[in-house]
XYZ file of N, CA, C and O in Angstrom:
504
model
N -48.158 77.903 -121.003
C -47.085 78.873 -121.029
C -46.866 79.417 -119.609
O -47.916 79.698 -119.032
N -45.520 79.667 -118.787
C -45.001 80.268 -117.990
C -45.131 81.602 -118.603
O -44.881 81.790 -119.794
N -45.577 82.668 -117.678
C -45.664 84.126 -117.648
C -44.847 84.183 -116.123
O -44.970 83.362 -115.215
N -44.015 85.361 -116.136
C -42.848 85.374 -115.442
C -42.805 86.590 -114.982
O -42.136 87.180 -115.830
N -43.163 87.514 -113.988
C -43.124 88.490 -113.619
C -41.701 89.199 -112.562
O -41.798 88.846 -111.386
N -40.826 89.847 -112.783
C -39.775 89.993 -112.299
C -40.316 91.705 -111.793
O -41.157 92.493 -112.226
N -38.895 91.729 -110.176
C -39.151 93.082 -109.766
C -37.885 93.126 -109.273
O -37.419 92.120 -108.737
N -37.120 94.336 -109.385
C -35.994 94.454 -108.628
C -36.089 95.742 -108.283
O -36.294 96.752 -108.956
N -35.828 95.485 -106.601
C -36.251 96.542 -105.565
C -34.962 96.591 -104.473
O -35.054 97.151 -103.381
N -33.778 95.927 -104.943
C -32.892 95.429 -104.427
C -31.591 96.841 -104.276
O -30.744 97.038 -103.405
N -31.839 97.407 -105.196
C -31.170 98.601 -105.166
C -29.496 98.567 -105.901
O -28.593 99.403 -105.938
N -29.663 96.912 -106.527
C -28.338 96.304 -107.179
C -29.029 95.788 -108.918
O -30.198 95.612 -109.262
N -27.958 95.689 -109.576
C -28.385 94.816 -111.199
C -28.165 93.826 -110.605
O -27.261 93.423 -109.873
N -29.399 93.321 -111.112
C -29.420 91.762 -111.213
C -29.964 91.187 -112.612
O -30.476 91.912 -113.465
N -29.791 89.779 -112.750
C -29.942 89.081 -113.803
C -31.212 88.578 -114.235
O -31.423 87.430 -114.626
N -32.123 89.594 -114.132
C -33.673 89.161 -114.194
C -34.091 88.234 -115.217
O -34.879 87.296 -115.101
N -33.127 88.829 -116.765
C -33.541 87.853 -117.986
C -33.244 86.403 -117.583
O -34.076 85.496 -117.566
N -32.388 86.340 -117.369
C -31.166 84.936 -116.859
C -32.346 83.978 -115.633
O -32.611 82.784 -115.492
N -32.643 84.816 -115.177
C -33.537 84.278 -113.686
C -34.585 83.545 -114.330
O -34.578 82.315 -114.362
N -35.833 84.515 -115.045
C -36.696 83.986 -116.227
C -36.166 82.578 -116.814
O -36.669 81.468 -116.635
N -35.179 82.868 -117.457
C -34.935 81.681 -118.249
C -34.321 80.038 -117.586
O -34.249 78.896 -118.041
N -33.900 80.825 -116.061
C -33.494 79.470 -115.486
C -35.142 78.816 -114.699
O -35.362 77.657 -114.350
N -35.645 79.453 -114.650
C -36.865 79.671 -113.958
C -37.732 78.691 -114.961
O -38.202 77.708 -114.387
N -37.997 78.795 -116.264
C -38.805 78.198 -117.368
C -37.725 76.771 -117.303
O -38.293 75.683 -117.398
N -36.703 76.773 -117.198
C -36.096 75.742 -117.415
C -36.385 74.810 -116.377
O -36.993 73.792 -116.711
N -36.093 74.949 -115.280
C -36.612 74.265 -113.506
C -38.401 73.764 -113.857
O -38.774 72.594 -113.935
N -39.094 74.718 -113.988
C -40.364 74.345 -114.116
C -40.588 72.967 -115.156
O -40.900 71.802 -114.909
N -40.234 73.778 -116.581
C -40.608 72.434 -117.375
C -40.048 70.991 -116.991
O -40.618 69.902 -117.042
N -38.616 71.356 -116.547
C -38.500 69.901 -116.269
C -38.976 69.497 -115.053
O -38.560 68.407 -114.661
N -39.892 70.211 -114.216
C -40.847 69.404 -112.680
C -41.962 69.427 -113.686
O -43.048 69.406 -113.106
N -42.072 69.465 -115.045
C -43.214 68.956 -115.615
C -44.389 69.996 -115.529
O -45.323 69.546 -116.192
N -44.788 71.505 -114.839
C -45.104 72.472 -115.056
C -45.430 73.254 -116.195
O -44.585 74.121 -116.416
N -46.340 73.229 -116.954
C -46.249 74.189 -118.630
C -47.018 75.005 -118.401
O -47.305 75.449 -119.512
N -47.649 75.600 -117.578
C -48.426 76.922 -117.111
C -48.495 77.013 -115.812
O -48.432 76.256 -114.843
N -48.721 78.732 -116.145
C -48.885 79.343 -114.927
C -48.010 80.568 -114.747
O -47.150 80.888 -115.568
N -48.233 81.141 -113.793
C -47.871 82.624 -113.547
C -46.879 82.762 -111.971
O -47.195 82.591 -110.794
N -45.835 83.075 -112.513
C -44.841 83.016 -111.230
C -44.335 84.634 -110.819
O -44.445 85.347 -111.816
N -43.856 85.331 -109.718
C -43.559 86.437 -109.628
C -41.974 85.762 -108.607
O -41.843 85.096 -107.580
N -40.860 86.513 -109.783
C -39.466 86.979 -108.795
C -39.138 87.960 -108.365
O -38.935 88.856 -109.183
N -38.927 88.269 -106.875
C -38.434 89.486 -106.633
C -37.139 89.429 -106.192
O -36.578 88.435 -105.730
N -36.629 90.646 -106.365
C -34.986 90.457 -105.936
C -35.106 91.883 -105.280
O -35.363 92.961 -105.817
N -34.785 91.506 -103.661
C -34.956 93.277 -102.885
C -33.901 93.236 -102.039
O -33.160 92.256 -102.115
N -33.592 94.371 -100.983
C -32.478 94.429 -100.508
C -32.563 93.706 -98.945
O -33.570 93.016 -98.795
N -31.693 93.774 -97.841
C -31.486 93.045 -96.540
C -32.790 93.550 -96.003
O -33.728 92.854 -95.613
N -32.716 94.888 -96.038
C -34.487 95.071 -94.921
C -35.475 94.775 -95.449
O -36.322 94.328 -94.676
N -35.798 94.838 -96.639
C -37.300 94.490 -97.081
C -37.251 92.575 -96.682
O -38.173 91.969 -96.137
N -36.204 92.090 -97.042
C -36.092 90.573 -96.522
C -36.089 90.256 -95.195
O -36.686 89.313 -94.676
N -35.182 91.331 -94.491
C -35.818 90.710 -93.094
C -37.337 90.979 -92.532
O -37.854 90.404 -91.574
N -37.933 92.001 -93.367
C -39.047 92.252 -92.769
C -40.333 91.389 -92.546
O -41.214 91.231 -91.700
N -39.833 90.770 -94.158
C -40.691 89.855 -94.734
C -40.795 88.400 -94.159
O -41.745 87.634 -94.323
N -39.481 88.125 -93.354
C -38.688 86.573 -92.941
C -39.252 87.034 -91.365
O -39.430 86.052 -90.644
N -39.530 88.229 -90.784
C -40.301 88.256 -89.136
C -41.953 88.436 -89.334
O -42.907 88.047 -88.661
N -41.860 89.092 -90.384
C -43.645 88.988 -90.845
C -44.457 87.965 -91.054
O -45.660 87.992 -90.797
N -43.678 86.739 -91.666
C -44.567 85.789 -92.388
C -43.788 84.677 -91.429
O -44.618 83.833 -91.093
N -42.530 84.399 -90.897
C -41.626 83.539 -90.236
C -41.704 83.307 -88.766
O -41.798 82.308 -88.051
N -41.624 84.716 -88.557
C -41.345 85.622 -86.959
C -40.466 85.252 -86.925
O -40.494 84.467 -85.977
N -39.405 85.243 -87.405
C -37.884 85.287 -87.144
C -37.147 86.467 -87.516
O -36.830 86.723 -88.678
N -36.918 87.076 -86.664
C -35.799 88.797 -87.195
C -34.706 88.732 -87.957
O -34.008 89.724 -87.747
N -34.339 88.160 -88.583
C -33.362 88.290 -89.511
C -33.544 88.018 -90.957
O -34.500 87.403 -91.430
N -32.199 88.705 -91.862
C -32.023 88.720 -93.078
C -31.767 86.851 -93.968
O -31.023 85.900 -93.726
N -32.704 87.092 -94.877
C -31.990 85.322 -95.545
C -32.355 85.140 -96.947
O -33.140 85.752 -97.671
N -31.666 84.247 -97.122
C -31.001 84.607 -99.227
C -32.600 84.242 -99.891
O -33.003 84.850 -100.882
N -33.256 83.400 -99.348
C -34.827 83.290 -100.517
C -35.655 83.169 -99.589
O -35.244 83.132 -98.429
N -37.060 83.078 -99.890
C -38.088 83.335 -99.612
C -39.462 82.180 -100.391
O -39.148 81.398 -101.289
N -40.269 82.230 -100.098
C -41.054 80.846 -101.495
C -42.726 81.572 -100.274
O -42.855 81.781 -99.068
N -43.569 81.700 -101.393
C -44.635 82.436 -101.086
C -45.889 81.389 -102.329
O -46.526 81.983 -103.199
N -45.964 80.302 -102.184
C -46.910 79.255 -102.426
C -48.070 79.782 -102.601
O -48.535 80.417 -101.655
N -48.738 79.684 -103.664
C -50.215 79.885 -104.250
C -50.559 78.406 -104.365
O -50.583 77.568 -103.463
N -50.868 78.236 -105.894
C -51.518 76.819 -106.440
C -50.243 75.666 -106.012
O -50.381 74.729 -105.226
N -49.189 75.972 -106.646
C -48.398 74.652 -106.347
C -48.727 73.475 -107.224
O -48.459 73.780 -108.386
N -49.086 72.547 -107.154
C -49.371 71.306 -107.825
C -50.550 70.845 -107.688
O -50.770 69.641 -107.820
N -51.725 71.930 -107.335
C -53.066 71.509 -106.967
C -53.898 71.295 -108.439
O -53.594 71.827 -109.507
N -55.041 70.359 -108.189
C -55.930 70.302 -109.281
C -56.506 71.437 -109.495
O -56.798 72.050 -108.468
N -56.913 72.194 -111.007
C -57.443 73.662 -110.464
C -58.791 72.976 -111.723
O -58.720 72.056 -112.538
N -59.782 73.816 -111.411
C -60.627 73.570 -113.011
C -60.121 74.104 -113.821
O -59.055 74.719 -113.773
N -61.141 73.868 -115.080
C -60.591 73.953 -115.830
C -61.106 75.273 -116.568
O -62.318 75.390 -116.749
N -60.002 76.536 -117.115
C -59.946 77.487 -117.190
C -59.257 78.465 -116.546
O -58.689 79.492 -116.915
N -59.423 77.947 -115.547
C -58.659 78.492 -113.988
C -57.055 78.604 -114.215
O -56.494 77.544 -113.938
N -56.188 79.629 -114.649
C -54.996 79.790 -114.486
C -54.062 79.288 -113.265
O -54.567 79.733 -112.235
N -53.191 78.724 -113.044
C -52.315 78.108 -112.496
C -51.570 79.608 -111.879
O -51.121 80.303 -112.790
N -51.397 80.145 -110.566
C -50.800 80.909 -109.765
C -49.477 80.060 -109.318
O -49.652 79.396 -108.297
N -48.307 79.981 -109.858
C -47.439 79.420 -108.851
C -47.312 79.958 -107.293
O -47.407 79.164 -106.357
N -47.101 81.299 -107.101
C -46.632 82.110 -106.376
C -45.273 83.068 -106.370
O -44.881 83.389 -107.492
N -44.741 83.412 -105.579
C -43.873 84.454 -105.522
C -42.134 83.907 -105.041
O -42.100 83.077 -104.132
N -41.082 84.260 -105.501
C -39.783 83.758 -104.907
C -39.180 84.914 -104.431
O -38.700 85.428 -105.442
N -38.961 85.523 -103.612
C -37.964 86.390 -102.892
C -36.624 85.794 -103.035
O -36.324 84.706 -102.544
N -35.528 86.819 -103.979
C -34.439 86.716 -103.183
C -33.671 87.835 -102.581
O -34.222 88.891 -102.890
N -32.734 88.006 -101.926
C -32.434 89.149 -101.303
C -30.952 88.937 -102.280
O -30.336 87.872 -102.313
N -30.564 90.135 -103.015
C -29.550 90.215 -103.670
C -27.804 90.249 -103.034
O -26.674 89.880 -103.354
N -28.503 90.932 -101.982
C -26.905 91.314 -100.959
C -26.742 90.251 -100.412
O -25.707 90.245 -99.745
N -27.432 89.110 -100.380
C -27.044 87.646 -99.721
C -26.570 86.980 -100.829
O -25.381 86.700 -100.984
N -27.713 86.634 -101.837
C -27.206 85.486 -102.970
C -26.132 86.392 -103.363
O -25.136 85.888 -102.844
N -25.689 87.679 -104.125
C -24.673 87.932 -104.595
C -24.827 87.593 -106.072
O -25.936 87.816 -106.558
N -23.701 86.990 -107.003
C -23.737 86.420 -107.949
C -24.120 84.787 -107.941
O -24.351 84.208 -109.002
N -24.149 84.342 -107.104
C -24.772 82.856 -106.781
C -26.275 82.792 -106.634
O -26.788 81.996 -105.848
N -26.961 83.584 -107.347
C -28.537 83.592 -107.037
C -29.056 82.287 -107.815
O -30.280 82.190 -107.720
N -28.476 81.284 -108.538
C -29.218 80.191 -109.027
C -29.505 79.117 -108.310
O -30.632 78.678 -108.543
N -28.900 78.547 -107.534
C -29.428 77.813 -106.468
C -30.112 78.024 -105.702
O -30.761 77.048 -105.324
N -30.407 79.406 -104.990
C -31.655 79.671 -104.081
C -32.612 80.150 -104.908
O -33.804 80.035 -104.625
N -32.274 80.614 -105.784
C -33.712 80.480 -106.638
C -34.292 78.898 -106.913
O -35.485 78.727 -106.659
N -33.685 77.995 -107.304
C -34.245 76.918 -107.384
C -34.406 76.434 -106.324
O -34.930 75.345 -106.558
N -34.253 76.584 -104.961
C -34.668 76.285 -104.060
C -36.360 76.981 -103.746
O -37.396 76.454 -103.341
N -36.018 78.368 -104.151
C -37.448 78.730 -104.086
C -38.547 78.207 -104.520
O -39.614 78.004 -103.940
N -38.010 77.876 -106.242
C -38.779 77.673 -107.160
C -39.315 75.712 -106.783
O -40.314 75.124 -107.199
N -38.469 75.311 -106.104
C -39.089 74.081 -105.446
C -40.177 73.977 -104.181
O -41.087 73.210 -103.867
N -39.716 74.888 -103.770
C -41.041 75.016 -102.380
C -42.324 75.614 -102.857
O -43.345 75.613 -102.170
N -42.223 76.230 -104.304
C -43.502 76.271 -104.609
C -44.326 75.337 -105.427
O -45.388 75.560 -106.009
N -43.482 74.028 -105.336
C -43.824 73.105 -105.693
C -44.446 72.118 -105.004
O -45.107 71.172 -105.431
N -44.136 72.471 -103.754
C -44.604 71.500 -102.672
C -43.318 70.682 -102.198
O -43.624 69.780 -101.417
N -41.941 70.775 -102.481
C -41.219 70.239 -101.921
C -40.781 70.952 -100.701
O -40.964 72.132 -100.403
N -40.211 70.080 -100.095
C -40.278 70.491 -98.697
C -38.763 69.987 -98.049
O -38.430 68.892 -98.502
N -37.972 70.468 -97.258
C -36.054 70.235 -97.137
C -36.274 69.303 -96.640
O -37.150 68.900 -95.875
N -34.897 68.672 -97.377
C -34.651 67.002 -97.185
C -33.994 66.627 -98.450
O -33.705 67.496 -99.272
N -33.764 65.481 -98.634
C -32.914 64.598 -99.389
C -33.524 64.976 -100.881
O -32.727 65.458 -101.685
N -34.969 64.773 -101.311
C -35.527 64.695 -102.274
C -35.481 66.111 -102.807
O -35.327 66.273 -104.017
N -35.613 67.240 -101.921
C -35.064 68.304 -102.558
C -33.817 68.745 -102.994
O -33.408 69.372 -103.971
N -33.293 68.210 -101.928
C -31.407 68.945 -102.091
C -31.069 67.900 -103.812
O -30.535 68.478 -104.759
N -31.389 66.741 -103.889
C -31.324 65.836 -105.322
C -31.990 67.089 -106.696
O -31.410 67.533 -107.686
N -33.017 67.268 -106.316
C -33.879 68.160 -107.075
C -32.443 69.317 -107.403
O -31.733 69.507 -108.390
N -32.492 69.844 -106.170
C -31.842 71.160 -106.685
C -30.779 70.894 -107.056
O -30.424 71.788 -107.823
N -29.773 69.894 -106.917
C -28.543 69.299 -107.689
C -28.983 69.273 -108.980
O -28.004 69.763 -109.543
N -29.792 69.037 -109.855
C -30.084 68.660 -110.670
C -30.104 69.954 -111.699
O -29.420 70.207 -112.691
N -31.043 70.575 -111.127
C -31.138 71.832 -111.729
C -30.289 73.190 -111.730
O -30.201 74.089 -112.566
N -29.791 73.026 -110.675
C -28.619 73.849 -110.698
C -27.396 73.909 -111.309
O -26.699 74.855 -111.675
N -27.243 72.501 -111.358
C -25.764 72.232 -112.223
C -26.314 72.097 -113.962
O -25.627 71.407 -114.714
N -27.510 72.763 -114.479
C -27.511 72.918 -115.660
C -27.209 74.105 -116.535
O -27.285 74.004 -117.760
């Protein structure tokens, strides 16, 4: 089972249920059936802070992907951590499903290029 932890710190409504559910949908079909993922949706400064903190680059940008387990062997018992997806709401806007699945791919271990941008075609247009 996906356990799905949502936060909105963004200072806007956003579509947290909707996110969840596109979120379970992306996973199962990369073949994923457990594990524990956290979305946040926050505003331009907490994103840029986060994109010079962990990046060192000073500026604001629409997602974020904060990698735990990923696709590693874990033992057995051992809960599956996906990790964390940042998006910044005042960027995605109402278009937050594609950079979420962009997120939700880099915590997969995909990495930009052809095989992702296919990936995220895929899932996005569902």
């Amino acid at each position: 089972m996906i356990v799905v932890e949502t936060t909105n710190r963004s200072g806007v409504a956003v579509e947290e249920d909707a996110a969840v559910e596109l979120a379970g949908r992306v996973l199962e079909a990369e073949s994923v059936v457990d594990g524990e993922l956290g979305i946040a949706f926050v505003g331009p400064d907490e994103m840029r802070e986060l994109k010079r903190e962990h990046l060192g680059v000073d500026e604001t940008t629409d997602v974020l992907s904060f990698p735990l387990d990923g696709r590693d062997e874990l033992p057995d018992g051992v809960p599956r951590a996906l990790g964390d997806v940042v998006l910044c709401s005042q960027v995605v806007g109402a278009e937050w499903q594609r950079p979420l699945v962009h997120g939700l791919l880099h915590l997969l271990g995909y990495e930009h290029g052809d095989e992702m941008e296919e990936r995220e075609e895929v899932h996005a247009s569902r």
